[in-house]
mmCIF file of C-alpha atoms and ligand atoms in Angstrom:
data_model
loop_
_atom_site.group_PDB
_atom_site.id
_atom_site.type_symbol
_atom_site.label_atom_id
_atom_site.label_comp_id
_atom_site.label_asym_id
_atom_site.label_seq_id
_atom_site.Cartn_x
_atom_site.Cartn_y
_atom_site.Cartn_z
ATOM 1 C CA MET D 430 8.699 -94.226 -81.205
ATOM 2 C CA GLY D 431 7.655 -94.757 -77.783
ATOM 3 C CA ILE D 432 9.657 -95.877 -75.270
ATOM 4 C CA ALA D 433 8.144 -98.067 -72.286
ATOM 5 C CA LEU D 434 9.457 -100.613 -69.191
ATOM 6 C CA ILE D 435 8.154 -103.333 -67.030
ATOM 7 C CA VAL D 436 9.878 -105.799 -64.455
ATOM 8 C CA HIS D 437 8.683 -108.793 -62.980
ATOM 9 C CA GLY D 438 9.918 -110.024 -59.381
ATOM 10 C CA GLY D 439 8.994 -112.939 -59.672
ATOM 11 C CA ALA D 440 5.734 -115.200 -60.058
ATOM 12 C CA GLY D 441 4.637 -118.004 -56.923
ATOM 13 C CA ALA D 442 2.657 -118.817 -54.282
ATOM 14 C CA ILE D 443 3.808 -115.123 -53.046
ATOM 15 C CA ALA D 444 2.924 -114.877 -48.892
ATOM 16 C CA ASP D 445 0.095 -112.082 -47.838
ATOM 17 C CA ASN D 446 3.025 -111.217 -46.054
ATOM 18 C CA ASP D 447 5.537 -110.378 -48.814
ATOM 19 C CA VAL D 448 3.306 -108.542 -51.464
ATOM 20 C CA ALA D 449 3.337 -105.176 -49.984
ATOM 21 C CA PRO D 450 7.553 -105.753 -50.620
ATOM 22 C CA HIS D 451 7.776 -107.162 -53.588
ATOM 23 C CA ARG D 452 5.289 -104.887 -55.061
ATOM 24 C CA GLU D 453 7.563 -101.953 -53.374
ATOM 25 C CA GLY D 454 10.420 -103.270 -54.871
ATOM 26 C CA ALA D 455 9.112 -103.838 -58.454
ATOM 27 C CA ARG D 456 8.013 -100.235 -58.040
ATOM 28 C CA THR D 457 11.095 -98.753 -57.425
ATOM 29 C CA ALA D 458 12.957 -100.670 -59.897
ATOM 30 C CA ALA D 459 10.409 -99.488 -63.002
ATOM 31 C CA ASN D 460 11.086 -96.569 -61.788
ATOM 32 C CA ILE D 461 14.724 -95.801 -61.952
ATOM 33 C CA GLY D 462 14.517 -97.684 -65.166
ATOM 34 C CA TRP D 463 12.483 -95.056 -66.487
ATOM 35 C CA VAL D 464 13.939 -91.996 -65.334
ATOM 36 C CA ILE D 465 16.408 -93.302 -67.493
ATOM 37 C CA LEU D 466 14.179 -93.744 -70.654
ATOM 38 C CA ALA D 467 13.369 -90.360 -70.293
ATOM 39 C CA ASN D 468 16.518 -88.802 -70.030
ATOM 40 C CA GLY D 469 16.789 -90.498 -74.086
ATOM 41 C CA GLY D 470 19.120 -93.156 -72.075
ATOM 42 C CA ASN D 471 18.910 -96.316 -74.206
ATOM 43 C CA ALA D 472 17.050 -99.738 -73.373
ATOM 44 C CA LEU D 473 20.301 -101.590 -72.216
ATOM 45 C CA ASP D 474 20.998 -99.123 -69.269
ATOM 46 C CA ALA D 475 17.345 -99.231 -68.159
ATOM 47 C CA VAL D 476 17.310 -102.673 -67.769
ATOM 48 C CA GLN D 477 20.197 -103.000 -66.133
ATOM 49 C CA ALA D 478 19.484 -100.056 -63.354
ATOM 50 C CA ALA D 479 16.220 -101.859 -63.051
ATOM 51 C CA ILE D 480 17.908 -104.927 -62.202
ATOM 52 C CA VAL D 481 20.425 -104.146 -60.251
ATOM 53 C CA SER D 482 18.013 -102.074 -58.073
ATOM 54 C CA MET D 483 16.139 -105.492 -57.394
ATOM 55 C CA GLU D 484 19.522 -107.443 -56.937
ATOM 56 C CA ASP D 485 20.407 -105.580 -54.033
ATOM 57 C CA ASP D 486 16.505 -105.700 -52.793
ATOM 58 C CA PRO D 487 16.295 -108.896 -50.595
ATOM 59 C CA ALA D 488 12.742 -109.163 -51.242
ATOM 60 C CA PHE D 489 13.661 -110.775 -54.590
ATOM 61 C CA ASP D 490 15.301 -114.636 -55.343
ATOM 62 C CA ALA D 491 18.406 -112.685 -57.209
ATOM 63 C CA GLY D 492 21.316 -111.417 -56.099
ATOM 64 C CA TYR D 493 21.482 -110.091 -52.192
ATOM 65 C CA GLY D 494 18.143 -112.130 -50.974
ATOM 66 C CA SER D 495 18.942 -115.139 -53.581
ATOM 67 C CA TYR D 496 17.915 -119.065 -52.641
ATOM 68 C CA LEU D 497 20.502 -120.760 -50.957
ATOM 69 C CA ASN D 498 21.649 -124.487 -51.982
ATOM 70 C CA ARG D 499 21.499 -127.482 -49.714
ATOM 71 C CA ASP D 500 24.849 -126.484 -49.094
ATOM 72 C CA GLY D 501 23.230 -123.356 -47.362
ATOM 73 C CA GLN D 502 25.140 -120.913 -49.923
ATOM 74 C CA VAL D 503 24.235 -118.886 -53.200
ATOM 75 C CA GLU D 504 24.383 -119.610 -56.679
ATOM 76 C CA MET D 505 22.881 -117.052 -58.894
ATOM 77 C CA ASP D 506 22.230 -116.951 -62.877
ATOM 78 C CA ALA D 507 21.871 -113.788 -65.008
ATOM 79 C CA SER D 508 21.210 -113.133 -68.849
ATOM 80 C CA PHE D 509 20.891 -109.972 -71.170
ATOM 81 C CA MET D 510 19.733 -109.547 -74.071
ATOM 82 C CA ASP D 511 20.313 -106.211 -77.120
ATOM 83 C CA GLY D 512 17.867 -107.052 -79.131
ATOM 84 C CA ARG D 513 19.246 -104.458 -81.648
ATOM 85 C CA THR D 514 22.032 -107.079 -82.502
ATOM 86 C CA LEU D 515 20.806 -110.195 -80.812
ATOM 87 C CA ASP D 516 24.222 -110.457 -79.153
ATOM 88 C CA ALA D 517 23.483 -112.536 -75.714
ATOM 89 C CA GLY D 518 25.525 -113.104 -72.721
ATOM 90 C CA SER D 519 24.730 -115.357 -69.539
ATOM 91 C CA ILE D 520 26.608 -116.153 -66.386
ATOM 92 C CA ALA D 521 25.193 -119.030 -64.655
ATOM 93 C CA GLY D 522 26.995 -120.665 -60.644
ATOM 94 C CA VAL D 523 27.995 -117.268 -59.312
ATOM 95 C CA GLN D 524 28.494 -116.912 -55.922
ATOM 96 C CA HIS D 525 31.025 -113.687 -55.443
ATOM 97 C CA ILE D 526 29.126 -111.701 -57.738
ATOM 98 C CA LYS D 527 26.846 -108.996 -55.985
ATOM 99 C CA ASN D 528 24.918 -107.742 -58.800
ATOM 100 C CA PRO D 529 25.506 -110.633 -61.587
ATOM 101 C CA ILE D 530 23.172 -108.805 -64.155
ATOM 102 C CA LEU D 531 26.689 -106.246 -64.807
ATOM 103 C CA VAL D 532 28.700 -109.402 -66.078
ATOM 104 C CA ALA D 533 25.454 -110.666 -67.763
ATOM 105 C CA ARG D 534 26.035 -107.970 -69.850
ATOM 106 C CA ARG D 535 29.471 -107.726 -69.646
ATOM 107 C CA VAL D 536 29.513 -111.196 -71.291
ATOM 108 C CA MET D 537 27.038 -110.095 -73.603
ATOM 109 C CA GLU D 538 29.811 -107.191 -74.788
ATOM 110 C CA SER D 539 32.356 -109.756 -75.086
ATOM 111 C CA GLU D 540 33.279 -112.631 -77.918
ATOM 112 C CA HIS D 541 31.210 -115.161 -75.909
ATOM 113 C CA THR D 542 27.505 -115.356 -74.928
ATOM 114 C CA PHE D 543 27.877 -118.203 -71.528
ATOM 115 C CA LEU D 544 30.090 -118.490 -68.577
ATOM 116 C CA ILE D 545 30.176 -120.335 -65.448
ATOM 117 C CA ALA D 546 30.536 -120.428 -62.171
ATOM 118 C CA HIS D 547 34.543 -119.356 -61.426
ATOM 119 C CA GLY D 548 35.005 -118.671 -65.151
ATOM 120 C CA ALA D 549 32.582 -116.105 -65.109
ATOM 121 C CA GLU D 550 34.030 -115.057 -61.812
ATOM 122 C CA ARG D 551 37.474 -114.562 -63.030
ATOM 123 C CA PHE D 552 36.128 -112.735 -65.978
ATOM 124 C CA ALA D 553 34.103 -110.543 -64.216
ATOM 125 C CA THR D 554 37.617 -109.553 -62.358
ATOM 126 C CA GLU D 555 39.474 -109.123 -65.309
ATOM 127 C CA GLN D 556 36.497 -106.692 -65.645
ATOM 128 C CA GLY D 557 37.640 -104.835 -62.761
ATOM 129 C CA ILE D 558 33.987 -105.836 -61.132
ATOM 130 C CA ALA D 559 34.419 -107.134 -57.718
ATOM 131 C CA LEU D 560 34.493 -109.919 -55.878
ATOM 132 C CA ILE D 561 32.567 -110.653 -52.414
ATOM 133 C CA ASP D 562 32.711 -113.164 -50.253
ATOM 134 C CA GLU D 563 29.534 -115.350 -50.691
ATOM 135 C CA LYS D 564 28.219 -115.040 -47.273
ATOM 136 C CA GLU D 565 27.728 -111.190 -47.437
ATOM 137 C CA MET D 566 25.128 -112.207 -50.282
ATOM 138 C CA ARG D 567 23.207 -114.460 -47.811
ATOM 139 C CA ALA D 568 19.925 -112.103 -46.387
ATOM 140 C CA PRO D 569 18.823 -112.984 -43.155
ATOM 141 C CA ASN D 570 15.186 -114.351 -44.449
ATOM 142 C CA ALA D 571 17.214 -116.502 -47.168
ATOM 143 C CA ILE D 572 18.926 -118.292 -44.154
ATOM 144 C CA ALA D 573 15.666 -118.499 -42.711
ATOM 145 C CA LYS D 574 14.104 -120.259 -45.925
ATOM 146 C CA TRP D 575 17.025 -122.759 -46.117
ATOM 147 C CA GLN D 576 16.802 -123.909 -41.981
ATOM 148 C CA GLU D 577 13.029 -124.712 -43.002
ATOM 149 C CA CYS D 578 14.046 -126.441 -45.575
ATOM 150 C CA VAL D 579 16.871 -128.924 -43.627
ATOM 151 C CA ASN D 580 14.706 -129.014 -41.018
ATOM 152 C CA ASN D 581 11.584 -130.220 -43.393
ATOM 153 C CA PRO D 582 13.415 -131.201 -46.829
ATOM 154 C CA PRO D 583 11.302 -130.796 -49.977
ATOM 155 C CA PRO D 584 9.828 -134.241 -51.357
ATOM 156 C CA ALA D 585 12.253 -134.765 -54.205
ATOM 157 C CA PRO D 586 12.011 -135.639 -57.543
ATOM 158 C CA LEU D 587 9.608 -131.939 -57.185
ATOM 159 C CA ALA D 588 6.693 -132.893 -58.870
ATOM 160 C CA GLN D 589 5.915 -128.803 -59.701
ATOM 161 C CA TYR D 590 7.741 -125.716 -58.595
ATOM 162 C CA VAL D 591 6.130 -123.168 -57.077
ATOM 163 C CA PRO D 592 8.833 -120.326 -55.985
ATOM 164 C CA VAL D 593 7.408 -118.336 -52.983
ATOM 165 C CA HIS D 594 9.790 -115.152 -53.646
ATOM 166 C CA GLY D 595 10.838 -114.101 -56.980
ATOM 167 C CA THR D 596 13.389 -114.058 -59.868
ATOM 168 C CA VAL D 597 13.500 -110.805 -61.173
ATOM 169 C CA GLY D 598 13.429 -109.247 -65.095
ATOM 170 C CA CYS D 599 13.110 -106.252 -66.955
ATOM 171 C CA VAL D 600 12.321 -105.534 -70.500
ATOM 172 C CA ALA D 601 12.660 -102.169 -72.015
ATOM 173 C CA ILE D 602 12.191 -100.572 -75.389
ATOM 174 C CA ASP D 603 14.215 -97.004 -75.588
ATOM 175 C CA GLN D 604 13.509 -93.798 -78.061
ATOM 176 C CA ASN D 605 15.532 -95.515 -80.947
ATOM 177 C CA GLY D 606 13.103 -98.874 -81.124
ATOM 178 C CA ASN D 607 15.900 -100.542 -79.204
ATOM 179 C CA ILE D 608 14.458 -103.344 -77.803
ATOM 180 C CA ALA D 609 16.568 -105.372 -74.585
ATOM 181 C CA ALA D 610 15.740 -107.969 -72.251
ATOM 182 C CA GLY D 611 17.078 -109.153 -68.682
ATOM 183 C CA THR D 612 16.822 -111.843 -65.689
ATOM 184 C CA SER D 613 18.471 -112.673 -62.732
ATOM 185 C CA THR D 614 18.075 -115.549 -59.964
ATOM 186 C CA GLY D 615 19.123 -116.802 -57.389
ATOM 187 C CA GLY D 616 17.241 -120.430 -58.285
ATOM 188 C CA MET D 617 15.367 -122.669 -56.718
ATOM 189 C CA SER D 618 14.911 -122.464 -52.694
ATOM 190 C CA PHE D 619 17.552 -125.278 -51.441
ATOM 191 C CA LYS D 620 18.489 -126.410 -55.250
ATOM 192 C CA ARG D 621 20.922 -129.032 -55.527
ATOM 193 C CA VAL D 622 24.260 -127.444 -56.007
ATOM 194 C CA GLY D 623 25.048 -127.360 -59.349
ATOM 195 C CA ARG D 624 21.476 -126.380 -60.443
ATOM 196 C CA VAL D 625 20.827 -124.528 -63.462
ATOM 197 C CA GLY D 626 17.214 -123.267 -64.049
ATOM 198 C CA ASP D 627 15.709 -120.847 -67.285
ATOM 199 C CA SER D 628 17.061 -117.291 -66.371
ATOM 200 C CA PRO D 629 20.530 -117.343 -67.385
ATOM 201 C CA ILE D 630 19.110 -119.719 -71.085
ATOM 202 C CA ILE D 631 18.513 -117.011 -74.132
ATOM 203 C CA GLY D 632 15.147 -118.676 -75.494
ATOM 204 C CA ALA D 633 14.468 -119.805 -72.229
ATOM 205 C CA GLY D 634 14.725 -117.102 -69.326
ATOM 206 C CA THR D 635 15.179 -114.171 -71.846
ATOM 207 C CA TYR D 636 15.247 -113.031 -75.228
ATOM 208 C CA ALA D 637 14.887 -109.331 -77.404
ATOM 209 C CA ASP D 638 14.579 -108.805 -80.953
ATOM 210 C CA ASN D 639 14.340 -105.199 -81.992
ATOM 211 C CA LEU D 640 11.963 -106.886 -85.284
ATOM 212 C CA LEU D 641 9.622 -107.877 -82.838
ATOM 213 C CA GLY D 642 10.093 -107.597 -79.104
ATOM 214 C CA GLY D 643 11.370 -108.808 -75.543
ATOM 215 C CA ALA D 644 10.142 -111.144 -73.401
ATOM 216 C CA SER D 645 11.391 -112.643 -69.198
ATOM 217 C CA ALA D 646 10.438 -115.155 -67.673
ATOM 218 C CA THR D 647 10.257 -116.181 -63.943
ATOM 219 C CA GLY D 648 8.523 -119.768 -62.242
ATOM 220 C CA TRP D 649 9.543 -122.788 -62.639
ATOM 221 C CA GLY D 650 12.867 -122.729 -64.406
ATOM 222 C CA GLU D 651 12.673 -126.988 -65.412
ATOM 223 C CA ALA D 652 9.798 -126.252 -67.114
ATOM 224 C CA ILE D 653 10.005 -123.069 -68.643
ATOM 225 C CA THR D 654 13.695 -124.038 -70.680
ATOM 226 C CA ARG D 655 11.434 -127.345 -71.695
ATOM 227 C CA VAL D 656 9.472 -125.010 -73.684
ATOM 228 C CA VAL D 657 11.645 -122.112 -74.374
ATOM 229 C CA LEU D 658 9.230 -119.882 -73.225
ATOM 230 C CA SER D 659 10.001 -116.374 -74.099
ATOM 231 C CA LYS D 660 11.665 -117.147 -77.609
ATOM 232 C CA PHE D 661 7.811 -118.536 -77.959
ATOM 233 C CA ALA D 662 6.469 -115.227 -76.101
ATOM 234 C CA VAL D 663 8.234 -113.368 -78.541
ATOM 235 C CA ASP D 664 7.462 -115.322 -81.858
ATOM 236 C CA ALA D 665 3.998 -115.568 -80.895
ATOM 237 C CA LEU D 666 4.476 -111.600 -81.605
ATOM 238 C CA ALA D 667 4.033 -111.645 -84.831
ATOM 239 C CA ASN D 668 1.356 -110.087 -87.280
ATOM 240 C CA ASN D 669 1.453 -107.635 -84.567
ATOM 241 C CA ARG D 670 -0.587 -109.318 -82.209
ATOM 242 C CA HIS D 671 -0.989 -107.646 -79.073
ATOM 243 C CA PRO D 672 2.094 -108.279 -76.280
ATOM 244 C CA ASN D 673 -0.660 -109.349 -73.361
ATOM 245 C CA GLU D 674 -2.226 -112.197 -76.338
ATOM 246 C CA ALA D 675 1.577 -113.242 -76.916
ATOM 247 C CA ALA D 676 1.938 -113.768 -72.897
ATOM 248 C CA ARG D 677 -1.112 -115.080 -72.209
ATOM 249 C CA ALA D 678 -0.167 -118.001 -75.398
ATOM 250 C CA ALA D 679 2.811 -118.531 -74.454
ATOM 251 C CA ILE D 680 1.611 -119.312 -70.408
ATOM 252 C CA GLU D 681 -0.820 -121.188 -71.591
ATOM 253 C CA MET D 682 1.551 -123.020 -74.076
ATOM 254 C CA LEU D 683 3.841 -123.665 -70.669
ATOM 255 C CA ALA D 684 1.209 -125.304 -68.623
ATOM 256 C CA SER D 685 -0.345 -127.468 -71.589
ATOM 257 C CA ARG D 686 2.699 -129.222 -72.738
ATOM 258 C CA VAL D 687 4.665 -129.635 -69.653
ATOM 259 C CA GLY D 688 2.045 -128.529 -67.297
ATOM 260 C CA GLY D 689 4.376 -125.375 -66.163
ATOM 261 C CA THR D 690 3.990 -122.624 -64.469
ATOM 262 C CA GLY D 691 5.469 -119.475 -64.413
ATOM 263 C CA GLY D 692 5.096 -115.791 -65.711
ATOM 264 C CA VAL D 693 6.173 -113.688 -68.316
ATOM 265 C CA ILE D 694 6.425 -109.402 -69.365
ATOM 266 C CA MET D 695 7.060 -108.810 -72.194
ATOM 267 C CA VAL D 696 7.312 -105.173 -74.774
ATOM 268 C CA ASP D 697 7.123 -105.459 -78.231
ATOM 269 C CA ARG D 698 8.461 -103.058 -81.500
ATOM 270 C CA PHE D 699 5.697 -100.470 -81.008
ATOM 271 C CA GLY D 700 5.915 -100.133 -77.458
ATOM 272 C CA ARG D 701 3.438 -102.242 -75.839
ATOM 273 C CA ILE D 702 3.189 -103.982 -72.923
ATOM 274 C CA GLY D 703 2.273 -107.350 -71.781
ATOM 275 C CA PHE D 704 2.139 -110.194 -69.759
ATOM 276 C CA ALA D 705 0.488 -113.131 -68.252
ATOM 277 C CA PHE D 706 1.209 -115.510 -65.177
ATOM 278 C CA ASN D 707 -0.511 -118.864 -63.733
ATOM 279 C CA THR D 708 0.696 -118.886 -60.845
ATOM 280 C CA PRO D 709 -1.266 -117.180 -57.442
ATOM 281 C CA ARG D 710 0.963 -114.355 -57.737
ATOM 282 C CA MET D 711 3.288 -112.225 -60.150
ATOM 283 C CA ALA D 712 4.982 -109.064 -59.244
ATOM 284 C CA TYR D 713 4.565 -106.261 -61.572
ATOM 285 C CA ALA D 714 5.482 -102.820 -62.606
ATOM 286 C CA TYR D 715 5.605 -100.904 -65.798
ATOM 287 C CA LEU D 716 5.478 -98.004 -67.512
ATOM 288 C CA THR D 717 4.727 -96.176 -70.978
ATOM 289 C CA PRO D 718 4.102 -92.510 -71.862
ATOM 290 C CA ASN D 719 0.744 -92.989 -71.190
ATOM 291 C CA LYS D 720 0.727 -94.692 -67.783
ATOM 292 C CA SER D 721 2.577 -94.209 -64.669
ATOM 293 C CA VAL D 722 3.359 -97.014 -63.081
ATOM 294 C CA VAL D 723 0.935 -99.595 -62.127
ATOM 295 C CA ALA D 724 2.302 -101.868 -59.977
ATOM 296 C CA SER D 725 0.729 -105.278 -58.291
ATOM 297 C CA CYS D 726 1.450 -108.132 -57.358
HETATM 298 N N1 LIG X 705 12.928 -118.814 -63.042
HETATM 299 C C1 LIG X 705 14.207 -119.367 -61.662
HETATM 300 C C2 LIG X 705 14.744 -120.560 -61.751
HETATM 301 O O1 LIG X 705 14.366 -121.713 -62.086
HETATM 302 O O2 LIG X 705 16.055 -121.192 -61.588
#
């Protein structure tokens, strides 16, 4: 069984001077996950490690670097899915967690599938994950972006949202054919307090099923949620369809049905990689046994 791993660092209008940090951050994360797979580790650990790396990198809209909400605070969402068991775990609206993906995984391993806000943070503490001061999660680039929005508030309601920094995600298959997927985000720039997008919603932001493959989505969360994009993409793998084709079909459906913008990354049960996006750029990197890291943005 061939191992494979792909990460994304967000789909959107990534500015020219942000391209290199996005590409290098994605490359680093993919390599970290790959080392785990190549040493016989499982897909869950590979996905987790790759996403932690991007959550710690302020280039991305996840963990440290998350966009700030209208009150100037971080509110983060994450999800994790195990394609072997279909176990799934999500958290939303957390403010005091350094690496939300770690808590999403613990939720997945618990009796629940979704915990929010202070309940998710209390659960994290019970699991031995320390809470941190929310102010420590505010990266200088996120504060600067928030200040821009305070000075020039974006039009509301938004007709269409195209981010400039990226949600992060990873999909991997290990040597036993087990597929895992995860996604982590700070959500939308200058979002309404309490707003939750697609990333923590199983089926929308993340999906994995060993029988077909796995997917992680990025982009305009409200649109992605309405069409349950990741589950659509995984279902499109039926009849051994190539993940590139399935990803393209999913993004075409996102655009045609709800005018959505975004991207999706995929790995299928044969270890084939696929991705598609309809935004100006998407940061991504992937590895298979035959290809070293391919990173682009
Ligand atoms: N895709 C991330 C979000 O809209 O929150």
